[in-house]
Short mmCIF file of C-alpha atoms and ligand atoms in Angstrom, two decimals:
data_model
loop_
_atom_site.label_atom_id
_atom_site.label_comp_id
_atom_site.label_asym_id
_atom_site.label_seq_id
_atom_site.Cartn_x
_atom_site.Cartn_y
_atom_site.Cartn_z
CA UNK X 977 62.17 47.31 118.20
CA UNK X 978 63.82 44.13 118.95
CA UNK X 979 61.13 43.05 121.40
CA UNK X 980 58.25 43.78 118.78
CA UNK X 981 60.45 41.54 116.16
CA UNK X 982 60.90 38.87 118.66
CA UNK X 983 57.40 38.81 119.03
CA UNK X 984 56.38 38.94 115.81
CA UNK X 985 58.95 35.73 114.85
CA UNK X 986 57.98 33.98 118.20
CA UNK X 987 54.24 34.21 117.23
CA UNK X 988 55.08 33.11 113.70
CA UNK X 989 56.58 30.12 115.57
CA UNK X 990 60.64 30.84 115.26
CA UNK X 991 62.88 30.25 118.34
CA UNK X 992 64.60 33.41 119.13
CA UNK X 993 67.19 34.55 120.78
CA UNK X 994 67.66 37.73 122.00
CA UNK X 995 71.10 39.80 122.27
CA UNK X 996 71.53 43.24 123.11
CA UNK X 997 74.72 44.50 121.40
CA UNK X 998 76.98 43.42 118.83
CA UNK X 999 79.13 41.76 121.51
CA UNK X 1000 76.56 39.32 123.27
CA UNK X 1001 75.19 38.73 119.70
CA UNK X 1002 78.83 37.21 118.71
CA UNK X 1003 78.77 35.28 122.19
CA UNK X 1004 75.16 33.92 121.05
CA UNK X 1005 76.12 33.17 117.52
CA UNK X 1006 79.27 31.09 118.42
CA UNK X 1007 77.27 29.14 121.32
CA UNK X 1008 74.26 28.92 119.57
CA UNK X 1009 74.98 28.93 115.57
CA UNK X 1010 71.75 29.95 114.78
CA UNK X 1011 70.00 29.39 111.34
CA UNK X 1012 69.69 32.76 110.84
CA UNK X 1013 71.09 36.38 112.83
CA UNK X 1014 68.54 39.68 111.97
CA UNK X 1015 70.78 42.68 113.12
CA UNK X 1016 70.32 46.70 112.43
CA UNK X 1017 72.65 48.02 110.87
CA UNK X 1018 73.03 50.83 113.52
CA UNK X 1019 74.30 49.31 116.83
CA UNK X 1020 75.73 51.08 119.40
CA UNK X 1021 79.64 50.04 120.14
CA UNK X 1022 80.54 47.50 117.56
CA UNK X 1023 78.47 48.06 114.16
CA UNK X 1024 76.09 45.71 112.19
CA UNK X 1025 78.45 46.16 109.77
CA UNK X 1026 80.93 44.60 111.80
CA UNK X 1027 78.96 42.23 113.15
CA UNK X 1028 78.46 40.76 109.96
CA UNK X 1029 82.12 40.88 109.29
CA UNK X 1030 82.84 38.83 112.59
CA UNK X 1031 79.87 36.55 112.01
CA UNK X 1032 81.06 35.64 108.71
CA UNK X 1033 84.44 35.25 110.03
CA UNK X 1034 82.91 32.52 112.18
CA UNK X 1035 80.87 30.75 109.38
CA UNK X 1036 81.06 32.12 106.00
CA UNK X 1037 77.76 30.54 104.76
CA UNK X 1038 76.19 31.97 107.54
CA UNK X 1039 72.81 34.02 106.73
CA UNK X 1040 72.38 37.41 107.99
CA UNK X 1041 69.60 39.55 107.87
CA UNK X 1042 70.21 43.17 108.23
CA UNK X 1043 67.44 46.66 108.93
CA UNK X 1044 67.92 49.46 108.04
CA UNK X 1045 66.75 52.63 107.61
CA UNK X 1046 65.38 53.81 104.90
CA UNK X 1047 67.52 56.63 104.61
CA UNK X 1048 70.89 54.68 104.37
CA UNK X 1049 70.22 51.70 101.86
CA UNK X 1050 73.67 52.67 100.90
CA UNK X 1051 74.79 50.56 103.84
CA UNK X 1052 72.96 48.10 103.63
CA UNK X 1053 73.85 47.66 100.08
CA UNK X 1054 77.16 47.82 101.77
CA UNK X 1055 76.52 45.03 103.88
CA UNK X 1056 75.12 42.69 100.67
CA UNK X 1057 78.49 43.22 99.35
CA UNK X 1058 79.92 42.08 102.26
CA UNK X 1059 78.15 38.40 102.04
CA UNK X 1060 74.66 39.90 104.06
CA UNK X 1061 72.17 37.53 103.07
CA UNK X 1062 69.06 40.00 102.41
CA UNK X 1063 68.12 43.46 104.40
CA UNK X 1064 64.77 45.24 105.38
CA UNK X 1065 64.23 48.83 105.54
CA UNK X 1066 62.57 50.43 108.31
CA UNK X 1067 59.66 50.73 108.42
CA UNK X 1068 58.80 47.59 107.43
CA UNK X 1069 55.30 45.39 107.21
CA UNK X 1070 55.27 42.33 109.10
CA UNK X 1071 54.55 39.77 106.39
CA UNK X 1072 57.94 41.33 104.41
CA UNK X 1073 60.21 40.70 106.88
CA UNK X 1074 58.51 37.14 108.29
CA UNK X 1075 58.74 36.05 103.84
CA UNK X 1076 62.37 37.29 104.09
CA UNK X 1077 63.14 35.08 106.93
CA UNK X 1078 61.02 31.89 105.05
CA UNK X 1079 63.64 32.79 101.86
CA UNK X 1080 66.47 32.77 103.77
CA UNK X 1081 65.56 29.55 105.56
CA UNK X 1082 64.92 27.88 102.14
CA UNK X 1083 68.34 28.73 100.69
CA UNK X 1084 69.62 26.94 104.66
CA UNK X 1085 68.35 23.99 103.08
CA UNK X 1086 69.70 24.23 100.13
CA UNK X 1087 73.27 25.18 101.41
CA UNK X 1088 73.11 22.10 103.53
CA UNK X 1089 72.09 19.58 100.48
CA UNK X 1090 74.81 20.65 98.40
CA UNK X 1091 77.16 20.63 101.54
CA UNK X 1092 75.42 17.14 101.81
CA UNK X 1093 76.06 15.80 98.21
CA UNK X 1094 79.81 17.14 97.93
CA UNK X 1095 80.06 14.91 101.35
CA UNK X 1096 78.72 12.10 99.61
CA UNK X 1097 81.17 12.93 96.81
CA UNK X 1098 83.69 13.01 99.12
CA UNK X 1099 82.79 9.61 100.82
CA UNK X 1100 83.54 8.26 97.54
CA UNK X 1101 86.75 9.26 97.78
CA UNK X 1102 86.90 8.54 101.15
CA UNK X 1103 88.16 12.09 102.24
CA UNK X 1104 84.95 13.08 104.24
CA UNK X 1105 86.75 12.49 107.60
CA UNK X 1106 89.63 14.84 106.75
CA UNK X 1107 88.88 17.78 108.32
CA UNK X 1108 90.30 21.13 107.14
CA UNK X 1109 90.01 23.66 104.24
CA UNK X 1110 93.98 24.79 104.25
CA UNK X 1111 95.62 25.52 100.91
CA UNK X 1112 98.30 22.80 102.42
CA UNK X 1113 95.58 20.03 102.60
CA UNK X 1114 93.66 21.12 99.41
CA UNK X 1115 96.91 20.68 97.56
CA UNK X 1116 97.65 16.90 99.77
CA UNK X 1117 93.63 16.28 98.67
CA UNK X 1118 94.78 16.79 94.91
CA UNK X 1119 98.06 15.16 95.23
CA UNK X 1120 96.65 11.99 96.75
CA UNK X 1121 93.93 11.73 94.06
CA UNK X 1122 96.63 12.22 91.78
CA UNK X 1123 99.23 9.11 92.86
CA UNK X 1124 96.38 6.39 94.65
CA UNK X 1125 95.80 4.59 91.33
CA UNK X 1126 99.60 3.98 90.58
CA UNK X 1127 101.23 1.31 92.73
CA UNK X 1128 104.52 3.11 93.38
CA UNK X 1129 106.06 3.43 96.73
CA UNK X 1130 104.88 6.98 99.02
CA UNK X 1131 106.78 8.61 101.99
CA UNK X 1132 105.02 10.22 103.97
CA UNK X 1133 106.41 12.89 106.30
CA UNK X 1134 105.70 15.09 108.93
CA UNK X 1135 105.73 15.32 112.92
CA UNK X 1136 103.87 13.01 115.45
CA UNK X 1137 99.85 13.70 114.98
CA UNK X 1138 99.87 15.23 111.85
CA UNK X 1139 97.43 12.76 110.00
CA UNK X 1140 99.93 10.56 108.32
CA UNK X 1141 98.09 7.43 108.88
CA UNK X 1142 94.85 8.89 107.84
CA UNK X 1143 96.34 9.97 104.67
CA UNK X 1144 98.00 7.11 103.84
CA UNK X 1145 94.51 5.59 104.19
CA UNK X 1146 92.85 7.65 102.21
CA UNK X 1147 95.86 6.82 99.46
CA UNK X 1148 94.75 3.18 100.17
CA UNK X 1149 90.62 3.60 99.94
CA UNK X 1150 91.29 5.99 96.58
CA UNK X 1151 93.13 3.02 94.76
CA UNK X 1152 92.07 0.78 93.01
CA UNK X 1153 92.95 -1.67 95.67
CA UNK X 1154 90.65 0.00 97.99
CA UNK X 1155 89.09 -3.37 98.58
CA UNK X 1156 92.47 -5.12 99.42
CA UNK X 1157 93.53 -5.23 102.98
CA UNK X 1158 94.78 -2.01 104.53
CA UNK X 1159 97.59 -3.41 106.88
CA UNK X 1160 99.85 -0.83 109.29
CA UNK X 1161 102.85 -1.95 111.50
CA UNK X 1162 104.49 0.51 113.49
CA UNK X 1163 108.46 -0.30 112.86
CA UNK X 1164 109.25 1.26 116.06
CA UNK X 1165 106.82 -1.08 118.01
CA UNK X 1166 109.16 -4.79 118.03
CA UNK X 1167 112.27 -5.76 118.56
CA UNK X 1168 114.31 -6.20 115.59
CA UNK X 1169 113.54 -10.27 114.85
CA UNK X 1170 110.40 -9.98 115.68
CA UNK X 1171 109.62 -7.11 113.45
CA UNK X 1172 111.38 -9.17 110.73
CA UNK X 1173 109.19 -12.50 111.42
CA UNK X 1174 106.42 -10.08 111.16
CA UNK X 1175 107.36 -8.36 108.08
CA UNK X 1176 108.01 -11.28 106.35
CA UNK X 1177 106.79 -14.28 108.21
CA UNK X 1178 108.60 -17.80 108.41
CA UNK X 1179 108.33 -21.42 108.50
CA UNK X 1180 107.68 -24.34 110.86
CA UNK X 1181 110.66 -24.75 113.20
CA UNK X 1182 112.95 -22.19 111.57
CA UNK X 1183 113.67 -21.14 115.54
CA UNK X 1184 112.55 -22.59 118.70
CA UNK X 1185 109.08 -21.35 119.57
CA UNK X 1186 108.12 -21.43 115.42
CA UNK X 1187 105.87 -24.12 115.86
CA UNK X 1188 103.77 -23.41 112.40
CA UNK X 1189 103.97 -21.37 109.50
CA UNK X 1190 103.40 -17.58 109.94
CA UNK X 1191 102.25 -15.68 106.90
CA UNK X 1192 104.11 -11.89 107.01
CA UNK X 1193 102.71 -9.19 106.38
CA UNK X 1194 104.71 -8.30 103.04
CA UNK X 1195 102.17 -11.30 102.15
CA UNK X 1196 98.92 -10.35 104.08
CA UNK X 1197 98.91 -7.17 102.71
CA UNK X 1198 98.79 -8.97 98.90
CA UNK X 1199 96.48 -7.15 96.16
CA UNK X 1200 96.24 -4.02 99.24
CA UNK X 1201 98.52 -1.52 101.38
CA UNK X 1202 101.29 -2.47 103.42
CA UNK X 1203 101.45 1.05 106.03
CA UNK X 1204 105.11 1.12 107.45
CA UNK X 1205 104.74 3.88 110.13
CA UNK X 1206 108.00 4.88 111.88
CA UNK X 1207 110.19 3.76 109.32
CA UNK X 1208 113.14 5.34 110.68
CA UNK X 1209 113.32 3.41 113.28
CA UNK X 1210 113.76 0.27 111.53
CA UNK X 1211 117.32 -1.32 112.68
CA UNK X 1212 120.12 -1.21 109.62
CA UNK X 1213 120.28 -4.79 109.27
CA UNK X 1214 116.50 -5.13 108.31
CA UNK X 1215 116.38 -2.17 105.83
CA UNK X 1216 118.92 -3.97 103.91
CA UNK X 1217 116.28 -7.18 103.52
CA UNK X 1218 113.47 -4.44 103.31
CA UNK X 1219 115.65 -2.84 100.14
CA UNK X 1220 115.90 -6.28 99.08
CA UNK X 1221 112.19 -6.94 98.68
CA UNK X 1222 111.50 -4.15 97.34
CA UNK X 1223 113.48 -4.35 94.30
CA UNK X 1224 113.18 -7.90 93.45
CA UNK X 1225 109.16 -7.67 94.39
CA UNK X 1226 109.97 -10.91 96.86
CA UNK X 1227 111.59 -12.19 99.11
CA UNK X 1228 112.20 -15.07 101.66
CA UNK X 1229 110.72 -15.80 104.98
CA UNK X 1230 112.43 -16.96 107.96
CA UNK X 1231 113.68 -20.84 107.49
CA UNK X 1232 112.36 -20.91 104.05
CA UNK X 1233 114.24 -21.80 101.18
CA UNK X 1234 111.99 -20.03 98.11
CA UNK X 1235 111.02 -16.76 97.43
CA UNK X 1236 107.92 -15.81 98.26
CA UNK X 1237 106.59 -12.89 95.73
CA UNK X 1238 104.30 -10.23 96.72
CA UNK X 1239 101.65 -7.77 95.51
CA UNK X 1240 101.43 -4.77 97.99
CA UNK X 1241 101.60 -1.07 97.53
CA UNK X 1242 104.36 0.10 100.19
CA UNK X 1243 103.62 3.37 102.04
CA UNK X 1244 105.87 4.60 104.47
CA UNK X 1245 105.74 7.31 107.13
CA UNK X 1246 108.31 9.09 109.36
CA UNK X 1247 108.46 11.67 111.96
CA UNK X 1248 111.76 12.23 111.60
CA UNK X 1249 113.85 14.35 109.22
CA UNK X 1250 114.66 11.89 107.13
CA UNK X 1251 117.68 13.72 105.17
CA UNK X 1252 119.42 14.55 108.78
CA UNK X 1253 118.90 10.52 109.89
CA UNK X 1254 120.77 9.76 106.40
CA UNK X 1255 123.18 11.87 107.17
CA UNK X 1256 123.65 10.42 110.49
CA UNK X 1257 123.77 7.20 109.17
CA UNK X 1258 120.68 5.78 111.20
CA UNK X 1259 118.88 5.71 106.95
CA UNK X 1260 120.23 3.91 104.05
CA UNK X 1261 120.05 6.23 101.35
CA UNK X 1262 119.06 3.80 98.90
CA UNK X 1263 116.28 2.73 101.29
CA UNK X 1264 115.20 6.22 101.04
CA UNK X 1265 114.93 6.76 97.19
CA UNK X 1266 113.01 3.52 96.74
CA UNK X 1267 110.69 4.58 99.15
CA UNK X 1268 110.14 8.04 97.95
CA UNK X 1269 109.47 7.64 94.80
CA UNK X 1270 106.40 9.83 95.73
CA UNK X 1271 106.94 12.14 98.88
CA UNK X 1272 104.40 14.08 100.48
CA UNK X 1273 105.31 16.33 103.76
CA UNK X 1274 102.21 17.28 106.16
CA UNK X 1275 101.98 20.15 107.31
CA UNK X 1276 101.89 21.00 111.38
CA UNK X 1277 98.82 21.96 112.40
CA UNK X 1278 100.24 25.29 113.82
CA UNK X 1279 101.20 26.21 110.28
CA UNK X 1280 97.41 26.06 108.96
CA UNK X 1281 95.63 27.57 111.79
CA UNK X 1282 92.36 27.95 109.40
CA UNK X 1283 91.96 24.06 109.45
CA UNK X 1284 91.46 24.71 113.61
CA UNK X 1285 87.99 25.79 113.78
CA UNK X 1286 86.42 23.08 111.47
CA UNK X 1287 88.57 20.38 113.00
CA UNK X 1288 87.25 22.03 116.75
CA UNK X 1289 83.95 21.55 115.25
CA UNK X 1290 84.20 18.12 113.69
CA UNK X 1291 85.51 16.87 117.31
CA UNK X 1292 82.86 18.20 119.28
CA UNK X 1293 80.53 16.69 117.29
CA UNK X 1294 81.83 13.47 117.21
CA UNK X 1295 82.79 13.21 121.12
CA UNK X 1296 78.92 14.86 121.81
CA UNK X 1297 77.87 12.07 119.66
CA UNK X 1298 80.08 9.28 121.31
CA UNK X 1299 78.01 10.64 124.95
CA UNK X 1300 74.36 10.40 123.04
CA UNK X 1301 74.22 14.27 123.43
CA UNK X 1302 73.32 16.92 121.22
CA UNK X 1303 76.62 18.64 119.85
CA UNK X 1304 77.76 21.14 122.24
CA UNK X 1305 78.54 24.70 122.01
CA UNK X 1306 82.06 26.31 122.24
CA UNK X 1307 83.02 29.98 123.34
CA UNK X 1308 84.16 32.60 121.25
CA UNK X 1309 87.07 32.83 124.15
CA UNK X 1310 87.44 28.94 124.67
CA UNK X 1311 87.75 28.78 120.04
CA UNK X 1312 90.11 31.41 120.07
CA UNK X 1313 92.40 30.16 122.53
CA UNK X 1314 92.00 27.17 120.70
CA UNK X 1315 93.34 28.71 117.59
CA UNK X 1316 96.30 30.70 119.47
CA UNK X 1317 97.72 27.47 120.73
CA UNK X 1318 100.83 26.06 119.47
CA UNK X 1319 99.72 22.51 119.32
CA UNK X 1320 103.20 20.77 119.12
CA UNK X 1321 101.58 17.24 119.55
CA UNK X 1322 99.17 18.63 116.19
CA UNK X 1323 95.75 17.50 115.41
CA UNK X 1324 96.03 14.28 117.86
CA UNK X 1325 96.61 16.47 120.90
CA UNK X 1326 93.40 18.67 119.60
CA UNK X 1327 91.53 15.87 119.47
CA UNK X 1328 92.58 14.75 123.03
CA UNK X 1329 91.65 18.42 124.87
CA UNK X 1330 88.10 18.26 123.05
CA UNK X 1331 87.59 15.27 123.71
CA UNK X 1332 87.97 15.64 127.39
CA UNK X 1333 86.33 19.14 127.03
CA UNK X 1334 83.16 17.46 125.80
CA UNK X 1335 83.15 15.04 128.45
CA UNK X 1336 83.65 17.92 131.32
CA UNK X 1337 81.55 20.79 129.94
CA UNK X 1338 77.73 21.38 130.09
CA UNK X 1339 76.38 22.05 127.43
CA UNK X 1340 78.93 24.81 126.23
CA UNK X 1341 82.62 24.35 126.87
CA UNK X 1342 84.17 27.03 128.36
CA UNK X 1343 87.73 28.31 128.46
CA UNK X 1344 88.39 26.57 132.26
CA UNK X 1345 87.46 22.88 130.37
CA UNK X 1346 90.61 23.51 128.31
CA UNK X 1347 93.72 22.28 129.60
CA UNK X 1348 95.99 24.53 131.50
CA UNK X 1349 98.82 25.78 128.72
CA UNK X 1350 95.43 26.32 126.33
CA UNK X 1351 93.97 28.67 128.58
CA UNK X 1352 96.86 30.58 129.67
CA UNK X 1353 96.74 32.26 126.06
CA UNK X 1354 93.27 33.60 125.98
CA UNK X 1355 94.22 36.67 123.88
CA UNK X 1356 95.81 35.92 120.92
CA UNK X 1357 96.99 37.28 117.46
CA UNK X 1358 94.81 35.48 115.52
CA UNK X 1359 91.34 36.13 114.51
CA UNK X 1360 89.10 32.92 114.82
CA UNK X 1361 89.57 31.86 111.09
CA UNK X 1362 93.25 31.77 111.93
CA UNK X 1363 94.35 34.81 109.93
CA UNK X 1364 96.61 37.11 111.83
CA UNK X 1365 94.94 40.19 113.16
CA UNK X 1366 95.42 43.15 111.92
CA UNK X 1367 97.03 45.74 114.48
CA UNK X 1368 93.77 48.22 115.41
CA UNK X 1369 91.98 44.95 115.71
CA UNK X 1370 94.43 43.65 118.08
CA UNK X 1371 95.03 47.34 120.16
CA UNK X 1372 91.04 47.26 120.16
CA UNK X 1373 90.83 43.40 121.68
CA UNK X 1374 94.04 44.08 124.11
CA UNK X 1375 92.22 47.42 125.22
CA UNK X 1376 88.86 45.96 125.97
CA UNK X 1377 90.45 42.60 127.75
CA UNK X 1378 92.12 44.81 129.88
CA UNK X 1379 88.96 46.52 130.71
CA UNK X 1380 87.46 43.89 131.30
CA UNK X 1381 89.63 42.37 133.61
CA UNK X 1382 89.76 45.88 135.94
CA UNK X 1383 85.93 46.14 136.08
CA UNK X 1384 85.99 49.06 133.13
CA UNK X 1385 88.13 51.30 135.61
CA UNK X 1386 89.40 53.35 132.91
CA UNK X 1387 92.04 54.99 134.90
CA UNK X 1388 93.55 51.61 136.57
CA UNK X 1389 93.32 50.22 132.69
CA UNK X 1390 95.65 53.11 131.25
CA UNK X 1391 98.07 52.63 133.65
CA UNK X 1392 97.97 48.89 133.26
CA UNK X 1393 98.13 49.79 129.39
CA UNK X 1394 100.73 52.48 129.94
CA UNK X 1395 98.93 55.27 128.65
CA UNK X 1396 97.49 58.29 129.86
CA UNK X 1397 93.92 58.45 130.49
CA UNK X 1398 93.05 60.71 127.93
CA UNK X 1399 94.41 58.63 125.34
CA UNK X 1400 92.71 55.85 126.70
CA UNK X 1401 89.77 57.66 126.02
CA UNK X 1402 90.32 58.76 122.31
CA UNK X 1403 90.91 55.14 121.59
CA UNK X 1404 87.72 53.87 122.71
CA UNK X 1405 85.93 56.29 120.86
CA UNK X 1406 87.58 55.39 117.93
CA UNK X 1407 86.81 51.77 118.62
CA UNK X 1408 83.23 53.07 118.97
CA UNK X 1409 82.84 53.33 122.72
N1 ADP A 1312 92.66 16.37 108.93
C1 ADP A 1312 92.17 15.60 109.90
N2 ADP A 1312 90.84 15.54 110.12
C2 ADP A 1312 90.35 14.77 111.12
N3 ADP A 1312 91.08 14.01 111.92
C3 ADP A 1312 92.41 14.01 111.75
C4 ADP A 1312 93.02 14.80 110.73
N4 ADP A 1312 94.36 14.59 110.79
C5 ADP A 1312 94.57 13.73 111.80
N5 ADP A 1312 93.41 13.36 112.39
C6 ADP A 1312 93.24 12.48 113.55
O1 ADP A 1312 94.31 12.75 114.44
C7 ADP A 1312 94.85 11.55 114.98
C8 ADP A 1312 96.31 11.44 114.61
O2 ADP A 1312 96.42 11.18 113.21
P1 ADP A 1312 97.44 10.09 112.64
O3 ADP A 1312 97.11 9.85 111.22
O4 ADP A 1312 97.51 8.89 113.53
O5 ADP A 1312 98.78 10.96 112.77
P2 ADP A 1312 100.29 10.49 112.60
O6 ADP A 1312 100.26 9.12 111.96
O7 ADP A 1312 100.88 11.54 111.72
O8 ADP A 1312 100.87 10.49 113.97
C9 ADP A 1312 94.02 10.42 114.43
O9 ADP A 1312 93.00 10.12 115.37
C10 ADP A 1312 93.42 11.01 113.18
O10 ADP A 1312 92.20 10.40 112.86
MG1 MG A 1313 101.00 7.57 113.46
#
């Protein structure tokens, strides 16, 4: 049956690919993403039912076809509900199921406009190289849109890698300043008087080696965004001045004898719990107030999982696209090791391993391009949209891993499993095997 379709859709002029079970299909469908997946609904092992489920899982706008027989359209109606794009009872006439394919092809296109316009939409806003669909970043998305036009001081928190630059971009580009000067220093980067000759520039010969007048940034950044990343790390003596300035909307550079006024939006960043380096004294309080005036605290990545998949995705393409090569593939086992990974240095450490996994993989990366403490936690308890699994989903994927790693001896993979043999057995034919 799945030869005669294959021929019919290769004569019709399709590209297909061929799986034989609901397992290889998955394999294909996360290597391949093709535009469209035609399953029956009666597979041996895992189910088209479940297929679907797990396909979905992977893409939810994907479109999947499913056959059936014409006995049990109560499946298949079954399947509909469960986001199945069309199905085709068997037996069917060529021309029905080629037309259903042409359909589901047409609403590909139109999936991939609107996905086009709401980019364009989003380029407006300048969000479209945010990655994720989290509730956490949904409700930073609103938030931002919410605070860019005003011109009161942000805070933004949250560990090393999280995205607080980028957001405190996108707070920049959604202002109405948007076409002022971004400028970022990093407070940890200088010394402390040169980080204050920086900040607020000075005047001819106000100390040896001053030999003109340096603008500051406080001023650069006039009618835009002044970006002060690592703010805790600013020495005491200099978040007294920075205090200063900020209340009196001025202040005086080095050697200079008049105030210099000033017309930036200030938007901070830490990595640092800012209440505990208060509390140790390393903060002024006050500092901290007229900073946060607005406070936003992002999330680590290992806390929205979901976002892991798109942002996987997103970095393929762009490192494929930095080599002149086609996007490449990923695993289902590279992805969900991916997703099972704690991530401590967040989305900048993602981007690093995909990066290099791009640049060492053919053209599918594979679990041994990850790096090392990736890999070693192939089997995880996640499922690859970064919900937890349930536990029969996670017996059933501990069972067959274990199989799979003792050749299918079923007798070496109970004891491994610490089970008797026999109950070994009734568990895989529950799990359909
Ligand atoms: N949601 C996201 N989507 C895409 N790229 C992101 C996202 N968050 C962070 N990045 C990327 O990860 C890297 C680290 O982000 P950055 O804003 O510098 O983090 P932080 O300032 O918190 O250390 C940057 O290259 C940034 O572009
Ligand atoms: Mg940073």
């Amino acid at each position: 049956m799945r030869g005669i379709l294959a021929a019919l859709m290769r004569d019709a002029g399709f590209r297909v690919i061929e799986a034989a079970s609901g397992e290889q299909a998955l394999e294909v469908f996360a290597a391949e993403a093709p535009a469209i997946t035609i399953s029956d609904i009666a597979l041996d092992q895992m189910d088209g039912i479940q297929l679907l489920d797990r396909i979905k899982q992977l893409d939810s706008e994907a479109l999947v076809i499913m056959i059936t027989a014409y006995s049990s359209v109560e499946s298949a109606i079954a399947a509909l509900r469960k986001g199945a794009y069309d199905y085709i009872t068997k037996p069917f006439i060529n021309e029905d199921i080629l037309q259903t394919i042409r359909n589901a092809l047409r609403q590909r296109e139109l999936f991939r406009e609107n996905r086009y316009l709401r980019r364009e939409l989003k380029q407006q806003y300048n969000f479209e190289n945010i990655i994720g669909h989290s509730d956490a970043l949904m409700k930073i998305f609103k938030f931002i849109e919410k605070i860019a036009g005003t011109n009161s001081t942000l805070l933004i928190q949250g560990e090393s890698g999280t995205g607080k630059e980028l957001i405190a971009k996108a707070t920049h580009y959604n202002s109405q300043r948007a076409d002022g000067p971004f400028v970022a220093i990093n407070c940890s980067a200088l010394p402390e008087h040169l980080l204050e000759s920086e900040l607020f520039g000075y005047v001819k010969g106000a100390f040896t080696g001053a030999h003109t007048n340096k603008i500051g940034l406080f001023k650069a950044a006039d009618g835009g965004t002044l970006f002060l990343d690592e703010i805790n790390e600013m020495p005491l003596t200099l978040q007294v001045k920075l205090l200063r300035a900020l209340q009196e909307r001025e202040f005086i550079p080095l050697g200079a004898t008049k105030p210099v006024t000033f017309d930036a939006r200030i938007i901070a960043a830490a990595n640092r719990n800012l209440e505990e380096e208060m509390a140790a004294g390393r903060l002024r309080s006050d500092l901290y107030y007229r900073l946060s005036v607005f406070n936003l605290t992002l999330p680590p990545l290992r806390e929205r999982r979901e976002d892991i998949p798109l942002l996987v995705r997103y970095f393929i393409e762009k490192y494929s696209r930095a080599l002149n090569l086609p996007p490449k593939s990923i695993s289902e086992e590279a992805l969900q090791a991916l997703i099972n990974y704690e991530w401590h240095g967040n989305i900048r450490e993602l981007q690093n391993a995909i990066e290099r996994a791009v640049a060492l993989s053919e053209e599918r990366i594979e679990l041994p391009q990850l790096p090392q403490k990736v890999r070693e936690t192939p089997l995880g308890i996640r499922d690859l949209s970064g919900q937890t699994l349930t536990l029969e989903e996670l017996e059933r994927r501990y069972i067959f891993e274990t199989l799979r790693r003792v050749n299918d001896d079923k007798a070496h993979a109970a004891e491994l499993l610490g089970i008797d043999l026999s109950t070994l057995y009734r568990k895989l034919k529950r799990y359909g095997r």
